[in-house]
Amino acid sequence: MPVSLDTYDRIPELLRELNPTGVTVLADPAVADHAVTRKILAEIAHAGFTPDRAVTPADGGMPAVEAAASRLSPGELVVGVGGGSTLDFAKLVAAVGRHPDLLRYLTSGQRSGLVALPLPWGEHAEVLAVPTTLGTGSEAGPVACFPHGDGKRIAMGECLRPRAALRVPEATETLPGRLVMDGVLEALFRTVIPYSSDTLDLPEQDAAVEDLAGRLLNVGDRLARHTATGLPAPAPERLLAARLSAESQRGAINIGRNPYAVKCWAVANELSTTLGLAKMRAVSALWPVVWRQALRGDTRFGSADRVHRLWESLRQRAPWLAPGPDDGLEQLMLRWRIDRTVHLAPDLRHHIALRSVRAWGAGLPTLAGLSADDVAALLAEATEPTASVAGSPEPLPAA
């Protein structure tokens, strides 16, 4: 896992340890002049470096990655300040700057949406990641999304895992409440969907997932109590949510698990890309439907027994949750005020289904066993209006 920093004054210490040839600070335009970025620049200067400054381009595709990487000196550290898109871009720039041959892997003429990177390219990207959103876990993970053609690809490899991550309360203090809750839900989704989508019992890893999911549920509900009343999300809770989100990127909790079992994410990726929606809107619409399919006995979408086991573990921490995992999940989203309504024209269903199968199925492992008609049926159920869920949530008490 990356080195975890919790104060700005640890930046000079990190720079002395890494001894980079230079430093580039890459910031999302929205935070380029934010106090967080200014403090980071001051600490870098205090360590004796004169950093180059750059902003994340609107199009983070490979031409922009290649151009940014060409400006790096060998051994340069990239400090990424922003949300998941900025951190992913910073990781790709640093990795390509260090390994120019990486470009041919990322741009190869394959149809797969997943690009697996060779192990010999190292265990870290020369990146200090400073997340200004919650939930993506990009500051700790070995993956990066990037636009390619008319869609998106995801690259995976240890050479994309940042060297270090800085988490400070100022970085997320202006994050709107709805994005705070989207972030916690994203971390919860990333934690549990490999568990529920696989059919293999792994006692040690399963216990770790159940514990982490329970902690995310608890901190999410505490945050929901504040955001529901218009109060700002408290800094300690935001920092805890950020740390738990990063913990969900630890490979140890999924050792031995099928890495291609996460069908929900693959379809959500194509749905959100086609409609120009936030990723979590698409995930929130699809997730309960995917669980519903598994609970009906369709093992292509996961294990009913494992979904029930996970849900019973969560209900021990939150007894107000409805007994049924699919209804209870919708109930949780309602309680957290997650916007999960997706309007999808019927003629687009088959188009998105074909995109999904082309990028992730039809001989590729993620959507193995699913046809375009199967995916279209999933989209139809996920995007149709639904009635109020069973077990309506208790009103949230004031914080």
mmCIF file of C-alpha atoms in Angstrom, residues 74-391:
data_model
loop_
_atom_site.group_PDB
_atom_site.id
_atom_site.type_symbol
_atom_site.label_atom_id
_atom_site.label_comp_id
_atom_site.label_asym_id
_atom_site.label_seq_id
_atom_site.Cartn_x
_atom_site.Cartn_y
_atom_site.Cartn_z
ATOM 1 C CA PRO A 74 13.556 10.705 -15.543
ATOM 2 C CA GLY A 75 12.793 10.100 -11.885
ATOM 3 C CA GLU A 76 10.337 12.992 -11.548
ATOM 4 C CA LEU A 77 7.536 12.859 -8.974
ATOM 5 C CA VAL A 78 4.002 13.782 -10.009
ATOM 6 C CA VAL A 79 1.768 15.230 -7.296
ATOM 7 C CA GLY A 80 -1.858 14.736 -8.316
ATOM 8 C CA VAL A 81 -4.455 16.936 -6.588
ATOM 9 C CA GLY A 82 -8.082 16.239 -7.436
ATOM 10 C CA GLY A 83 -10.710 13.577 -7.844
ATOM 11 C CA GLY A 84 -10.442 10.145 -9.396
ATOM 12 C CA SER A 85 -10.021 11.401 -12.967
ATOM 13 C CA THR A 86 -7.096 13.633 -12.035
ATOM 14 C CA LEU A 87 -5.412 10.950 -9.944
ATOM 15 C CA ASP A 88 -5.863 8.367 -12.715
ATOM 16 C CA PHE A 89 -4.361 10.802 -15.217
ATOM 17 C CA ALA A 90 -1.418 11.526 -12.893
ATOM 18 C CA LYS A 91 -0.744 7.808 -12.464
ATOM 19 C CA LEU A 92 -0.813 7.173 -16.201
ATOM 20 C CA VAL A 93 1.455 10.155 -16.908
ATOM 21 C CA ALA A 94 3.988 9.036 -14.305
ATOM 22 C CA ALA A 95 3.917 5.435 -15.507
ATOM 23 C CA VAL A 96 4.291 6.361 -19.195
ATOM 24 C CA GLY A 97 7.037 8.840 -18.328
ATOM 25 C CA ARG A 98 8.953 6.047 -16.649
ATOM 26 C CA HIS A 99 8.031 3.324 -19.179
ATOM 27 C CA PRO A 100 7.301 4.839 -22.628
ATOM 28 C CA ASP A 101 6.594 1.352 -24.006
ATOM 29 C CA LEU A 102 3.488 1.348 -21.822
ATOM 30 C CA LEU A 103 1.738 3.418 -24.495
ATOM 31 C CA ARG A 104 1.544 0.518 -26.918
ATOM 32 C CA TYR A 105 -0.246 -1.599 -24.291
ATOM 33 C CA LEU A 106 -2.726 1.141 -23.495
ATOM 34 C CA THR A 107 -3.513 1.920 -27.136
ATOM 35 C CA SER A 108 -3.344 -1.580 -28.605
ATOM 36 C CA GLY A 109 -6.060 -2.574 -31.060
ATOM 37 C CA GLN A 110 -7.876 -4.888 -28.683
ATOM 38 C CA ARG A 111 -11.591 -4.788 -28.021
ATOM 39 C CA SER A 112 -11.283 -5.591 -24.311
ATOM 40 C CA GLY A 113 -12.124 -2.811 -21.897
ATOM 41 C CA LEU A 114 -9.472 -4.123 -19.483
ATOM 42 C CA VAL A 115 -5.751 -3.642 -20.121
ATOM 43 C CA ALA A 116 -3.572 -5.793 -17.855
ATOM 44 C CA LEU A 117 -0.060 -4.361 -17.488
ATOM 45 C CA PRO A 118 3.082 -6.511 -17.114
ATOM 46 C CA LEU A 119 4.478 -7.049 -13.628
ATOM 47 C CA PRO A 120 8.116 -6.210 -14.531
ATOM 48 C CA TRP A 121 7.197 -2.536 -14.894
ATOM 49 C CA GLY A 122 7.437 -1.998 -11.174
ATOM 50 C CA GLU A 123 5.360 -1.855 -8.036
ATOM 51 C CA HIS A 124 4.595 1.865 -7.884
ATOM 52 C CA ALA A 125 3.869 4.955 -9.928
ATOM 53 C CA GLU A 126 6.033 7.902 -8.910
ATOM 54 C CA VAL A 127 2.971 9.760 -7.660
ATOM 55 C CA LEU A 128 1.919 11.510 -4.480
ATOM 56 C CA ALA A 129 -1.878 11.363 -4.683
ATOM 57 C CA VAL A 130 -3.988 13.987 -2.900
ATOM 58 C CA PRO A 131 -7.699 13.064 -3.270
ATOM 59 C CA THR A 132 -10.240 15.875 -3.091
ATOM 60 C CA THR A 133 -13.216 13.525 -3.381
ATOM 61 C CA LEU A 134 -14.290 10.418 -1.506
ATOM 62 C CA GLY A 135 -14.832 6.901 -2.720
ATOM 63 C CA THR A 136 -12.697 6.295 -5.792
ATOM 64 C CA GLY A 137 -9.737 4.961 -3.805
ATOM 65 C CA SER A 138 -7.544 5.881 -6.784
ATOM 66 C CA GLU A 139 -4.916 7.204 -4.368
ATOM 67 C CA ALA A 140 -4.330 3.640 -3.185
ATOM 68 C CA GLY A 141 -5.260 1.440 -6.139
ATOM 69 C CA PRO A 142 -3.350 -0.116 -9.037
ATOM 70 C CA VAL A 143 -5.943 0.858 -11.652
ATOM 71 C CA ALA A 144 -6.651 3.864 -13.853
ATOM 72 C CA CYS A 145 -9.549 4.657 -16.187
ATOM 73 C CA PHE A 146 -9.014 6.614 -19.381
ATOM 74 C CA PRO A 147 -11.054 7.536 -22.468
ATOM 75 C CA HIS A 148 -10.338 5.527 -25.572
ATOM 76 C CA GLY A 149 -12.248 5.894 -28.810
ATOM 77 C CA ASP A 150 -15.910 6.402 -27.945
ATOM 78 C CA GLY A 151 -15.630 4.570 -24.630
ATOM 79 C CA LYS A 152 -13.376 4.010 -21.663
ATOM 80 C CA ARG A 153 -10.728 1.474 -20.779
ATOM 81 C CA ILE A 154 -9.380 0.494 -17.403
ATOM 82 C CA ALA A 155 -5.688 -0.261 -16.995
ATOM 83 C CA MET A 156 -4.589 -2.511 -14.140
ATOM 84 C CA GLY A 157 -1.077 -3.090 -12.861
ATOM 85 C CA GLU A 158 1.070 -2.470 -9.802
ATOM 86 C CA CYS A 159 3.034 0.116 -11.789
ATOM 87 C CA LEU A 160 -0.044 2.360 -11.370
ATOM 88 C CA ARG A 161 -0.223 2.216 -7.570
ATOM 89 C CA PRO A 162 0.933 5.600 -6.143
ATOM 90 C CA ARG A 163 4.023 5.874 -3.983
ATOM 91 C CA ALA A 164 2.175 7.874 -1.346
ATOM 92 C CA ALA A 165 -1.174 9.456 -0.518
ATOM 93 C CA LEU A 166 -1.896 12.622 1.461
ATOM 94 C CA ARG A 167 -5.291 12.839 3.172
ATOM 95 C CA VAL A 168 -6.124 16.111 4.898
ATOM 96 C CA PRO A 169 -9.569 17.397 5.949
ATOM 97 C CA GLU A 170 -9.307 20.598 3.879
ATOM 98 C CA ALA A 171 -9.202 18.559 0.677
ATOM 99 C CA THR A 172 -12.854 17.484 0.995
ATOM 100 C CA GLU A 173 -14.317 20.208 3.190
ATOM 101 C CA THR A 174 -16.313 21.826 0.360
ATOM 102 C CA LEU A 175 -17.519 18.537 -1.123
ATOM 103 C CA PRO A 176 -21.343 18.666 -1.407
ATOM 104 C CA GLY A 177 -23.232 16.247 0.806
ATOM 105 C CA ARG A 178 -24.570 14.233 -2.138
ATOM 106 C CA LEU A 179 -21.015 13.613 -3.375
ATOM 107 C CA VAL A 180 -19.895 12.651 0.123
ATOM 108 C CA MET A 181 -22.584 9.973 0.229
ATOM 109 C CA ASP A 182 -21.902 8.855 -3.347
ATOM 110 C CA GLY A 183 -18.273 8.414 -2.312
ATOM 111 C CA VAL A 184 -19.052 6.232 0.680
ATOM 112 C CA LEU A 185 -21.433 4.120 -1.405
ATOM 113 C CA GLU A 186 -18.742 3.707 -4.066
ATOM 114 C CA ALA A 187 -16.279 2.438 -1.461
ATOM 115 C CA LEU A 188 -18.921 0.049 -0.106
ATOM 116 C CA PHE A 189 -19.676 -1.203 -3.622
ATOM 117 C CA ARG A 190 -16.002 -1.790 -4.395
ATOM 118 C CA THR A 191 -15.613 -3.679 -1.122
ATOM 119 C CA VAL A 192 -18.547 -6.060 -1.446
ATOM 120 C CA ILE A 193 -19.208 -6.640 -5.149
ATOM 121 C CA PRO A 194 -16.235 -9.000 -5.701
ATOM 122 C CA TYR A 195 -17.368 -10.929 -2.577
ATOM 123 C CA SER A 196 -20.999 -11.240 -3.651
ATOM 124 C CA SER A 197 -20.253 -11.820 -7.336
ATOM 125 C CA ASP A 198 -17.974 -14.797 -6.689
ATOM 126 C CA THR A 199 -19.213 -18.233 -5.652
ATOM 127 C CA LEU A 200 -16.059 -19.282 -3.787
ATOM 128 C CA ASP A 201 -15.909 -19.172 0.009
ATOM 129 C CA LEU A 202 -12.637 -17.749 1.346
ATOM 130 C CA PRO A 203 -13.086 -17.552 5.136
ATOM 131 C CA GLU A 204 -10.232 -15.154 5.943
ATOM 132 C CA GLN A 205 -10.867 -12.787 3.045
ATOM 133 C CA ASP A 206 -14.640 -12.994 3.507
ATOM 134 C CA ALA A 207 -14.327 -11.988 7.155
ATOM 135 C CA ALA A 208 -12.129 -9.026 6.194
ATOM 136 C CA VAL A 209 -14.673 -7.868 3.611
ATOM 137 C CA GLU A 210 -17.585 -8.204 6.043
ATOM 138 C CA ASP A 211 -15.717 -6.188 8.670
ATOM 139 C CA LEU A 212 -14.700 -3.427 6.245
ATOM 140 C CA ALA A 213 -18.198 -3.249 4.759
ATOM 141 C CA GLY A 214 -19.672 -2.906 8.245
ATOM 142 C CA ARG A 215 -17.318 -0.059 9.103
ATOM 143 C CA LEU A 216 -18.159 1.724 5.850
ATOM 144 C CA LEU A 217 -21.871 1.288 6.552
ATOM 145 C CA ASN A 218 -21.443 2.791 10.015
ATOM 146 C CA VAL A 219 -19.442 5.836 8.919
ATOM 147 C CA GLY A 220 -21.749 6.334 5.945
ATOM 148 C CA ASP A 221 -24.810 6.405 8.157
ATOM 149 C CA ARG A 222 -23.169 8.873 10.542
ATOM 150 C CA LEU A 223 -22.337 11.111 7.584
ATOM 151 C CA ALA A 224 -25.890 10.749 6.244
ATOM 152 C CA ARG A 225 -27.268 12.109 9.520
ATOM 153 C CA HIS A 226 -25.356 15.322 8.931
ATOM 154 C CA THR A 227 -25.871 15.732 5.204
ATOM 155 C CA ALA A 228 -29.617 15.016 5.512
ATOM 156 C CA THR A 229 -30.012 18.081 7.728
ATOM 157 C CA GLY A 230 -27.794 20.316 5.623
ATOM 158 C CA LEU A 231 -24.942 20.211 8.130
ATOM 159 C CA PRO A 232 -21.397 19.917 6.781
ATOM 160 C CA ALA A 233 -19.868 16.470 6.965
ATOM 161 C CA PRO A 234 -17.502 16.408 9.989
ATOM 162 C CA ALA A 235 -13.804 16.254 9.162
ATOM 163 C CA PRO A 236 -13.048 13.158 11.303
ATOM 164 C CA GLU A 237 -15.800 11.180 9.589
ATOM 165 C CA ARG A 238 -14.665 12.290 6.134
ATOM 166 C CA LEU A 239 -11.094 11.258 6.897
ATOM 167 C CA LEU A 240 -12.259 7.900 8.239
ATOM 168 C CA ALA A 241 -14.340 7.320 5.099
ATOM 169 C CA ALA A 242 -11.289 8.170 2.971
ATOM 170 C CA ARG A 243 -9.076 5.728 4.876
ATOM 171 C CA LEU A 244 -11.655 2.948 4.614
ATOM 172 C CA SER A 245 -12.068 3.639 0.915
ATOM 173 C CA ALA A 246 -8.319 3.220 0.468
ATOM 174 C CA GLU A 247 -8.443 0.031 2.525
ATOM 175 C CA SER A 248 -10.918 -1.394 0.023
ATOM 176 C CA GLN A 249 -8.122 -1.190 -2.567
ATOM 177 C CA ARG A 250 -5.938 -3.618 -0.602
ATOM 178 C CA GLY A 251 -5.413 -6.658 -2.739
ATOM 179 C CA ALA A 252 -5.282 -8.883 0.355
ATOM 180 C CA ILE A 253 -9.059 -8.852 0.860
ATOM 181 C CA ASN A 254 -9.544 -10.396 -2.577
ATOM 182 C CA ILE A 255 -6.654 -12.858 -2.810
ATOM 183 C CA GLY A 256 -7.942 -16.019 -4.473
ATOM 184 C CA ARG A 257 -11.140 -14.386 -5.693
ATOM 185 C CA ASN A 258 -12.249 -14.378 -9.312
ATOM 186 C CA PRO A 259 -11.081 -10.969 -10.605
ATOM 187 C CA TYR A 260 -13.586 -11.089 -13.462
ATOM 188 C CA ALA A 261 -16.741 -11.572 -11.408
ATOM 189 C CA VAL A 262 -17.679 -7.879 -11.231
ATOM 190 C CA LYS A 263 -20.281 -7.791 -13.996
ATOM 191 C CA CYS A 264 -22.149 -4.894 -12.430
ATOM 192 C CA TRP A 265 -19.173 -2.544 -12.782
ATOM 193 C CA ALA A 266 -18.609 -3.442 -16.450
ATOM 194 C CA VAL A 267 -22.199 -2.745 -17.496
ATOM 195 C CA ALA A 268 -22.310 0.425 -15.375
ATOM 196 C CA ASN A 269 -19.173 1.647 -17.116
ATOM 197 C CA GLU A 270 -20.835 1.385 -20.528
ATOM 198 C CA LEU A 271 -24.140 2.837 -19.295
ATOM 199 C CA SER A 272 -22.514 5.870 -17.693
ATOM 200 C CA THR A 273 -20.208 6.478 -20.668
ATOM 201 C CA THR A 274 -23.010 6.301 -23.238
ATOM 202 C CA LEU A 275 -25.369 8.581 -21.304
ATOM 203 C CA GLY A 276 -22.703 10.917 -19.906
ATOM 204 C CA LEU A 277 -23.777 10.071 -16.364
ATOM 205 C CA ALA A 278 -21.742 9.999 -13.181
ATOM 206 C CA LYS A 279 -20.451 6.470 -12.672
ATOM 207 C CA MET A 280 -22.186 6.022 -9.315
ATOM 208 C CA ARG A 281 -25.580 6.933 -10.785
ATOM 209 C CA ALA A 282 -25.256 3.965 -13.138
ATOM 210 C CA VAL A 283 -23.848 1.686 -10.428
ATOM 211 C CA SER A 284 -26.668 2.606 -8.034
ATOM 212 C CA ALA A 285 -29.291 1.781 -10.642
ATOM 213 C CA LEU A 286 -27.763 -1.578 -11.568
ATOM 214 C CA TRP A 287 -26.451 -2.917 -8.263
ATOM 215 C CA PRO A 288 -29.791 -3.949 -6.636
ATOM 216 C CA VAL A 289 -30.894 -5.557 -9.924
ATOM 217 C CA VAL A 290 -27.684 -7.583 -10.180
ATOM 218 C CA TRP A 291 -28.192 -8.806 -6.614
ATOM 219 C CA ARG A 292 -31.821 -9.607 -7.418
ATOM 220 C CA GLN A 293 -30.684 -11.812 -10.287
ATOM 221 C CA ALA A 294 -28.237 -13.636 -7.995
ATOM 222 C CA LEU A 295 -30.960 -14.086 -5.356
ATOM 223 C CA ARG A 296 -33.182 -15.633 -8.024
ATOM 224 C CA GLY A 297 -30.518 -18.289 -8.472
ATOM 225 C CA ASP A 298 -28.680 -16.962 -11.511
ATOM 226 C CA THR A 299 -25.074 -17.721 -10.546
ATOM 227 C CA ARG A 300 -23.764 -15.689 -13.467
ATOM 228 C CA PHE A 301 -24.487 -12.652 -11.281
ATOM 229 C CA GLY A 302 -23.209 -14.099 -8.019
ATOM 230 C CA SER A 303 -24.026 -16.365 -5.127
ATOM 231 C CA ALA A 304 -27.384 -16.038 -3.368
ATOM 232 C CA ASP A 305 -25.925 -17.636 -0.227
ATOM 233 C CA ARG A 306 -23.029 -15.170 -0.152
ATOM 234 C CA VAL A 307 -25.280 -12.165 -0.749
ATOM 235 C CA HIS A 308 -27.492 -13.282 2.160
ATOM 236 C CA ARG A 309 -24.472 -13.925 4.394
ATOM 237 C CA LEU A 310 -23.040 -10.490 3.697
ATOM 238 C CA TRP A 311 -26.388 -8.830 4.270
ATOM 239 C CA GLU A 312 -26.925 -10.568 7.603
ATOM 240 C CA SER A 313 -23.487 -9.324 8.661
ATOM 241 C CA LEU A 314 -24.478 -5.760 7.751
ATOM 242 C CA ARG A 315 -27.859 -6.042 9.511
ATOM 243 C CA GLN A 316 -26.062 -6.906 12.738
ATOM 244 C CA ARG A 317 -24.614 -3.381 12.579
ATOM 245 C CA ALA A 318 -27.755 -1.734 11.199
ATOM 246 C CA PRO A 319 -30.884 -3.643 12.340
ATOM 247 C CA TRP A 320 -33.110 -1.112 10.569
ATOM 248 C CA LEU A 321 -32.093 -2.585 7.217
ATOM 249 C CA ALA A 322 -34.803 -4.627 5.479
ATOM 250 C CA PRO A 323 -34.205 -8.406 5.601
ATOM 251 C CA GLY A 324 -34.097 -8.798 1.829
ATOM 252 C CA PRO A 325 -30.679 -7.787 0.465
ATOM 253 C CA ASP A 326 -31.991 -6.273 -2.778
ATOM 254 C CA ASP A 327 -34.807 -4.314 -1.141
ATOM 255 C CA GLY A 328 -32.526 -3.435 1.760
ATOM 256 C CA LEU A 329 -29.887 -2.078 -0.581
ATOM 257 C CA GLU A 330 -32.435 0.174 -2.262
ATOM 258 C CA GLN A 331 -33.593 1.208 1.200
ATOM 259 C CA LEU A 332 -30.025 2.117 2.171
ATOM 260 C CA MET A 333 -29.663 4.255 -0.950
ATOM 261 C CA LEU A 334 -32.938 6.007 -0.156
ATOM 262 C CA ARG A 335 -31.811 6.680 3.412
ATOM 263 C CA TRP A 336 -28.513 8.080 2.148
ATOM 264 C CA ARG A 337 -30.356 10.134 -0.494
ATOM 265 C CA ILE A 338 -28.504 8.535 -3.373
ATOM 266 C CA ASP A 339 -29.861 9.553 -6.771
ATOM 267 C CA ARG A 340 -30.233 6.272 -8.664
ATOM 268 C CA THR A 341 -32.790 7.217 -11.301
ATOM 269 C CA VAL A 342 -31.578 6.556 -14.833
ATOM 270 C CA HIS A 343 -33.741 7.330 -17.852
ATOM 271 C CA LEU A 344 -32.855 5.104 -20.763
ATOM 272 C CA ALA A 345 -34.682 5.140 -24.082
ATOM 273 C CA PRO A 346 -35.670 1.596 -25.117
ATOM 274 C CA ASP A 347 -33.777 1.867 -28.401
ATOM 275 C CA LEU A 348 -30.547 2.538 -26.482
ATOM 276 C CA ARG A 349 -30.756 -0.621 -24.385
ATOM 277 C CA HIS A 350 -29.579 -2.932 -27.122
ATOM 278 C CA HIS A 351 -26.892 -0.443 -28.195
ATOM 279 C CA ILE A 352 -25.426 -0.332 -24.671
ATOM 280 C CA ALA A 353 -25.823 -4.086 -24.299
ATOM 281 C CA LEU A 354 -23.821 -4.670 -27.488
ATOM 282 C CA ARG A 355 -21.138 -2.235 -26.318
ATOM 283 C CA SER A 356 -20.934 -4.037 -22.985
ATOM 284 C CA VAL A 357 -20.618 -7.497 -24.509
ATOM 285 C CA ARG A 358 -18.068 -6.328 -27.071
ATOM 286 C CA ALA A 359 -15.823 -4.732 -24.420
ATOM 287 C CA TRP A 360 -16.279 -7.275 -21.624
ATOM 288 C CA GLY A 361 -17.898 -10.466 -22.964
ATOM 289 C CA ALA A 362 -18.180 -12.616 -26.113
ATOM 290 C CA GLY A 363 -15.107 -14.615 -25.182
ATOM 291 C CA LEU A 364 -13.785 -12.115 -22.637
ATOM 292 C CA PRO A 365 -14.125 -13.181 -18.998
ATOM 293 C CA THR A 366 -15.937 -10.337 -17.236
ATOM 294 C CA LEU A 367 -19.311 -10.814 -18.931
ATOM 295 C CA ALA A 368 -18.722 -14.476 -19.720
ATOM 296 C CA GLY A 369 -21.980 -16.332 -20.207
ATOM 297 C CA LEU A 370 -24.065 -13.213 -20.831
ATOM 298 C CA SER A 371 -25.570 -12.348 -24.196
ATOM 299 C CA ALA A 372 -26.529 -8.896 -25.401
ATOM 300 C CA ASP A 373 -30.166 -9.843 -24.728
ATOM 301 C CA ASP A 374 -29.258 -10.726 -21.114
ATOM 302 C CA VAL A 375 -27.614 -7.343 -20.616
ATOM 303 C CA ALA A 376 -30.502 -5.511 -22.300
ATOM 304 C CA ALA A 377 -32.940 -7.216 -19.895
ATOM 305 C CA LEU A 378 -30.758 -6.140 -16.970
ATOM 306 C CA LEU A 379 -30.777 -2.549 -18.231
ATOM 307 C CA ALA A 380 -34.535 -2.621 -18.720
ATOM 308 C CA GLU A 381 -35.115 -3.660 -15.120
ATOM 309 C CA ALA A 382 -32.558 -1.216 -13.721
ATOM 310 C CA THR A 383 -33.818 1.836 -15.590
ATOM 311 C CA GLU A 384 -37.571 1.380 -15.253
ATOM 312 C CA PRO A 385 -39.306 3.307 -12.458
ATOM 313 C CA THR A 386 -39.695 1.177 -9.339
ATOM 314 C CA ALA A 387 -42.151 1.350 -6.467
ATOM 315 C CA SER A 388 -41.111 2.233 -2.934
ATOM 316 C CA VAL A 389 -38.990 -0.521 -1.461
ATOM 317 C CA ALA A 390 -40.020 -2.839 1.323
ATOM 318 C CA GLY A 391 -39.048 -1.891 4.813
#
